[in-house]
XYZ file of C-alpha atoms in Angstrom:
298
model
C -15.930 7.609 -2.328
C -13.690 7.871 -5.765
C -12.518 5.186 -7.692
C -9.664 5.260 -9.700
C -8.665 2.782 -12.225
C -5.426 0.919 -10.810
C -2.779 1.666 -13.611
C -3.767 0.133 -16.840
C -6.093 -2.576 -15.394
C -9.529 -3.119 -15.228
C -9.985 -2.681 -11.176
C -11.588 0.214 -10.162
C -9.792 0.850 -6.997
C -11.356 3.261 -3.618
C -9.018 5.879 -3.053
C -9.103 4.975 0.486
C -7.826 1.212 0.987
C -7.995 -0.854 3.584
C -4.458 -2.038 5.093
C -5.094 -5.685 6.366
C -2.049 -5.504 8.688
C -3.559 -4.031 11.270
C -6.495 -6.048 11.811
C -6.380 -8.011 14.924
C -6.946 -11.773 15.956
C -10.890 -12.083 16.098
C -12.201 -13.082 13.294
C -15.617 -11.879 14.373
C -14.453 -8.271 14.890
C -12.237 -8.443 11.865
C -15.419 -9.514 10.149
C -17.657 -6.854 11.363
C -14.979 -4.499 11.097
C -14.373 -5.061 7.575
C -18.283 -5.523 6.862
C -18.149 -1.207 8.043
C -15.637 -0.353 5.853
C -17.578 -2.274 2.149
C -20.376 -0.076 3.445
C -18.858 2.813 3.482
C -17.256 2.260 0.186
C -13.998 0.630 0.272
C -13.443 -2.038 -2.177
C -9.699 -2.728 -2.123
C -8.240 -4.959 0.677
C -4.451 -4.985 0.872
C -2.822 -8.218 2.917
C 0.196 -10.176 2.661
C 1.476 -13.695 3.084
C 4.017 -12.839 5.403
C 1.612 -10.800 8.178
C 0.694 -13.118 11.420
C 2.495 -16.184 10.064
C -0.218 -16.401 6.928
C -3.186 -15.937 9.388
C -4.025 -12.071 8.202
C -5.105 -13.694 5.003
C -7.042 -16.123 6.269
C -9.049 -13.620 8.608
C -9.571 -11.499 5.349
C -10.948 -14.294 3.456
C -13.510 -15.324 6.168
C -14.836 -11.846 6.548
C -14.633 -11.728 2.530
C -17.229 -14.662 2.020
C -19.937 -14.059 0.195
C -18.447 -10.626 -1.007
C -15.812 -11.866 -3.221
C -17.236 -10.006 -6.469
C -17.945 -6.686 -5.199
C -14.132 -6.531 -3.528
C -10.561 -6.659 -4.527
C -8.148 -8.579 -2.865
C -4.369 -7.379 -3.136
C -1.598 -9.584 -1.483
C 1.971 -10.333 -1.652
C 5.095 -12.616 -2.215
C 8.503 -13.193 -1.598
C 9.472 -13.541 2.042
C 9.664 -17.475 2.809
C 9.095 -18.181 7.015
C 11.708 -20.513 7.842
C 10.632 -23.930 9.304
C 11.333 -22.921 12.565
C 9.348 -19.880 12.696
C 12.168 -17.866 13.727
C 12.181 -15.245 10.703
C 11.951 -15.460 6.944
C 14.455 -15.312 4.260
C 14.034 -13.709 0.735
C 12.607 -15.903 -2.123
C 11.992 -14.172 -5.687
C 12.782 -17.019 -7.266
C 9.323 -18.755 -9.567
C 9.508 -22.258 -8.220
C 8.309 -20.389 -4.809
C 6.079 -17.550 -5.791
C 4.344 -20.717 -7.940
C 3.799 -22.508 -4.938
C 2.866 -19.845 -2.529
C 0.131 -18.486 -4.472
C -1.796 -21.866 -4.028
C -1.466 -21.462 0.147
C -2.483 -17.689 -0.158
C -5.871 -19.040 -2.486
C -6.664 -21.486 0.402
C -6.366 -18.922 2.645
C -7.782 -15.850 1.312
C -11.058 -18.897 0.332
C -10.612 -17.467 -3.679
C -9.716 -18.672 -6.940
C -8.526 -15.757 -7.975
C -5.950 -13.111 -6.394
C -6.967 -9.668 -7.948
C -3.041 -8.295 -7.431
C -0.335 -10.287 -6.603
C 2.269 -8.402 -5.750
C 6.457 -9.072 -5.000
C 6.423 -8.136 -1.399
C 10.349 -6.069 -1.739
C 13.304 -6.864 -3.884
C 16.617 -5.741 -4.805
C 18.231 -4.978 -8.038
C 20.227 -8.329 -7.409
C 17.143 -10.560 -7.690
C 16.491 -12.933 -10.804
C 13.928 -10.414 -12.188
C 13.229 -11.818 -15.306
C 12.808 -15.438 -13.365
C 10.558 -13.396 -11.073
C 8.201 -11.774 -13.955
C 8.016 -14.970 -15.945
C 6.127 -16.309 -12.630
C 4.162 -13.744 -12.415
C 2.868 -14.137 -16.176
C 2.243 -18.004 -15.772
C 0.050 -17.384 -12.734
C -1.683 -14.575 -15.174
C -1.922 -16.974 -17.522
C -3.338 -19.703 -15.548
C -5.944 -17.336 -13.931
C -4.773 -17.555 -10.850
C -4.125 -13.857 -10.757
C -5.540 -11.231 -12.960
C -2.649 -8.659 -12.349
C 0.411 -8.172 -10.742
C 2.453 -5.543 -8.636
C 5.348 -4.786 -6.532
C 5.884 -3.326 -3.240
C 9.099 -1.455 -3.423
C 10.586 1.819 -2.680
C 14.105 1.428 -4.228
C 13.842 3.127 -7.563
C 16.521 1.023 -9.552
C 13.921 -2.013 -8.581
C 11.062 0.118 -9.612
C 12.995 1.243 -13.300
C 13.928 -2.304 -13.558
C 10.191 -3.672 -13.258
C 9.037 -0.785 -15.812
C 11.190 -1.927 -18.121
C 10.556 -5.467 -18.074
C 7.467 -6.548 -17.002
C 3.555 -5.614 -17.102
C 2.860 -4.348 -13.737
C 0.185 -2.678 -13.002
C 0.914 -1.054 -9.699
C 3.547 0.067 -7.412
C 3.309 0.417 -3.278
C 5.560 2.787 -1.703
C 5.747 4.718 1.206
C 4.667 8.141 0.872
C 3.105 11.118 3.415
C 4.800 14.969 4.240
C 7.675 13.131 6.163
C 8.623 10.929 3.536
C 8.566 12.913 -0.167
C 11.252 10.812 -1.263
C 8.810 9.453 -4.213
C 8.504 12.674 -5.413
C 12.242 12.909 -6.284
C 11.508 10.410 -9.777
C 9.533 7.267 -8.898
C 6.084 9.520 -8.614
C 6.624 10.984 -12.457
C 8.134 7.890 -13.848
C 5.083 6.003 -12.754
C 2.635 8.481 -13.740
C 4.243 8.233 -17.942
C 4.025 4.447 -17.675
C 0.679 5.100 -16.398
C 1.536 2.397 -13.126
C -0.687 2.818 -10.072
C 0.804 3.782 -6.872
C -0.607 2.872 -3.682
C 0.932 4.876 -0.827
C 1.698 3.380 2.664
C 2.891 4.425 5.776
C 0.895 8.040 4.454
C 0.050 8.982 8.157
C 3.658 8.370 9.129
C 2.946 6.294 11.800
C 0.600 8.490 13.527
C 3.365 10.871 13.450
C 1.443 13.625 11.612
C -1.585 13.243 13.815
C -1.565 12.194 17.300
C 1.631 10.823 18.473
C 4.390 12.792 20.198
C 7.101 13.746 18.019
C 10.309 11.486 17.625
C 12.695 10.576 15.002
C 11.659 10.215 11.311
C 13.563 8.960 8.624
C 16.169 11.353 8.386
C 14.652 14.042 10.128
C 15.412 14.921 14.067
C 11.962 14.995 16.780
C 12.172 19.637 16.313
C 11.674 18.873 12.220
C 9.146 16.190 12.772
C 6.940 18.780 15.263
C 7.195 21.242 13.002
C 5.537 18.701 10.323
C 2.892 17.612 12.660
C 2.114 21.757 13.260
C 1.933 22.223 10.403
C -0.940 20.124 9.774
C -2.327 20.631 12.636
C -2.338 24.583 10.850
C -4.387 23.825 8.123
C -6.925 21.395 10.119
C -10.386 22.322 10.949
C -13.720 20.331 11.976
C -14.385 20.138 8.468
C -10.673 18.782 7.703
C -8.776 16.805 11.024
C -5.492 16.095 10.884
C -5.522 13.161 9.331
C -7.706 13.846 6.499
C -4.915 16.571 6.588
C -2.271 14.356 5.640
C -4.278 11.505 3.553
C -5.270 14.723 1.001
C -1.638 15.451 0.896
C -0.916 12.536 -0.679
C -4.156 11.700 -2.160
C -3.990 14.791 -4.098
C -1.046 14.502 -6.065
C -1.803 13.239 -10.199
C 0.301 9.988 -9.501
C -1.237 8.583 -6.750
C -4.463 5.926 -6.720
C -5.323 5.286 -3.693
C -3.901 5.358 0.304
C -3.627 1.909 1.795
C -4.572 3.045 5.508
C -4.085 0.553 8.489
C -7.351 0.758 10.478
C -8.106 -1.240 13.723
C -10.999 -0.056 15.447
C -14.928 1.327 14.130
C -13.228 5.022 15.313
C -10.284 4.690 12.905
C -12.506 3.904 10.396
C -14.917 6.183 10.953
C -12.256 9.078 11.108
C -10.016 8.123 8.054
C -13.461 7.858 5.577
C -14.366 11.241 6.903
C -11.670 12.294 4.292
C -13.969 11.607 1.037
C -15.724 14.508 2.427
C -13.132 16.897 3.595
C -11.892 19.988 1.397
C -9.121 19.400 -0.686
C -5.979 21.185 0.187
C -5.963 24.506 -1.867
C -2.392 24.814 -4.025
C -1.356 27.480 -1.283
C -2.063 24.776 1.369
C 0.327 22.451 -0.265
C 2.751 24.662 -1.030
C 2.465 25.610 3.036
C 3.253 21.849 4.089
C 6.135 21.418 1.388
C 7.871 24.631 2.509
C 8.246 23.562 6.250
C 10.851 20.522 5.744
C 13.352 20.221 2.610
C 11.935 16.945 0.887
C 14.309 13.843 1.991
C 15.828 11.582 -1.088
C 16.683 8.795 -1.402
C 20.377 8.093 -0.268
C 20.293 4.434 -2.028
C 18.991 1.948 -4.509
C 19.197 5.264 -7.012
């Protein structure tokens, strides 16, 4: 496994995270589940306030006990469940993000949140309102750094500018280069982490049939998913296919995977191992679709 250093922070980061969202509702399997993946080398654990109501952190944190200093524990803030349980509404504002941290500490079982990070936002938020609560909880040791989870790049310039993050999440894989327009550079000079999502494109590169993507049509998404299936091998699958795509490029510390089962996991850390994509492989995959942009938020 390779670590990277998460932006200008002190957290060594595997370049294959774990993506807490798609754990399921045993605790005990979570547990064991998650028990696999420290062994084989992941040490960064990405969850969220918002998934399962509040209960994804809490499943984390039991399966976390007793390995709270050899792991890092990333979650997020901002979207408030109504009292009803119905939905959530947007909250940026500090008052909240000040009082949520202390539920997502009881949860996670921690006194300390290793990356807190604004889970979305819009250029219309109170930003600096937003940042000032992030410092305080820095400040208080509540959280040693903080983040956002955005792919709008006027919220992304707006956060460089202004605050310390340390980190950015976006989506990224072969069916979504829009990152690679600015945000991917822009990060890299600011020397600001960026933890890709979604970098499997919901199975869409691998396994699934083809359908509608983004802004491509179900012919331009099987021609994506041939093409990796091109340059796979037994030594590279088509997975590891797609993670090295993304893994690969200068900007990018690590690949926040969703992983369910032992055979997911098994599968996705066979990609520490795999060959890297040669620059004529790349260069293959980024000639098949023109690279979508983004249309808003610029």
């Amino acid at each position: 496994m390779q670590y990277h250093l998460l932006g200008n922070s002190t957290l060594p980061v595997s370049e294959i995270a774990f993506g807490c969202m798609s754990l399921g509702k045993e605790d005990d399997a979570n547990e064991r589940l998650i028990a696999q993946a420290i062994a084989h080398g992941i040490n960064f654990f990405d969850t969220a306030d918002l998934y399962e109501h509040g209960q994804n952190e809490t499943t984390l944190g039991k399966a976390l006990l007793g390995k709270r200093q050899s792991v890092i524990i990333a979650t997020k803030v901002g979207n408030q469940w109504k009292k009803d349980g119905s939905g959530w509404d947007w909250n940026p504002g500090k008052k909240y993000i000040l009082s949520a941290v202390e539920e997502s500490l009881k949860r996670l079982q921690t006194d300390y949140i290793d990356l807190y990070q604004l889970h979305g936002g819009t250029i219309d938020d109170p930003i600096d309102e937003t940042i000032a609560a992030f410092e305080t909880l820095k400040q208080q040791g509540k959280i040693r750094y903080y983040g956002i989870s955005s792919i709008r790049p006027n919220v992304i310039r707006a956060y460089i500018e202004r605050s310390n993050i340390v980190s950015v999440m976006m989506q990224y894989s072969l069916l979504d280069r829009r990152p690679e327009e600015a945000c991917l550079a822009m990060l890299q000079r600011n020397n600001i982490g960026v933890l890709t999502r979604g970098s499997l494109a919901s199975g869409l590169l691998v396994n699934k049939p083809a359908a509608p993507y983004l802004s491509y049509s179900q012919e331009a998404v099987a021609a994506a998913a041939a093409a990796v299936a091109k340059l796979s091998s037994v030594e590279r699958e088509r997975a590891q296919t797609a993670l090295r795509y993304v893994l690969q490029h200068q900007a990018v510390t690590a690949a926040v995977v969703g992983i369910r089962t032992p055979a997911q996991l098994e599968d996705i850390m066979q990609t520490v191992q795999s060959p890297a994509l040669q620059p004529e492989e790349r260069q293959l995959l980024q000639q098949v679709l023109p690279p979508n942009k983004y249309e808003q938020h610029r």
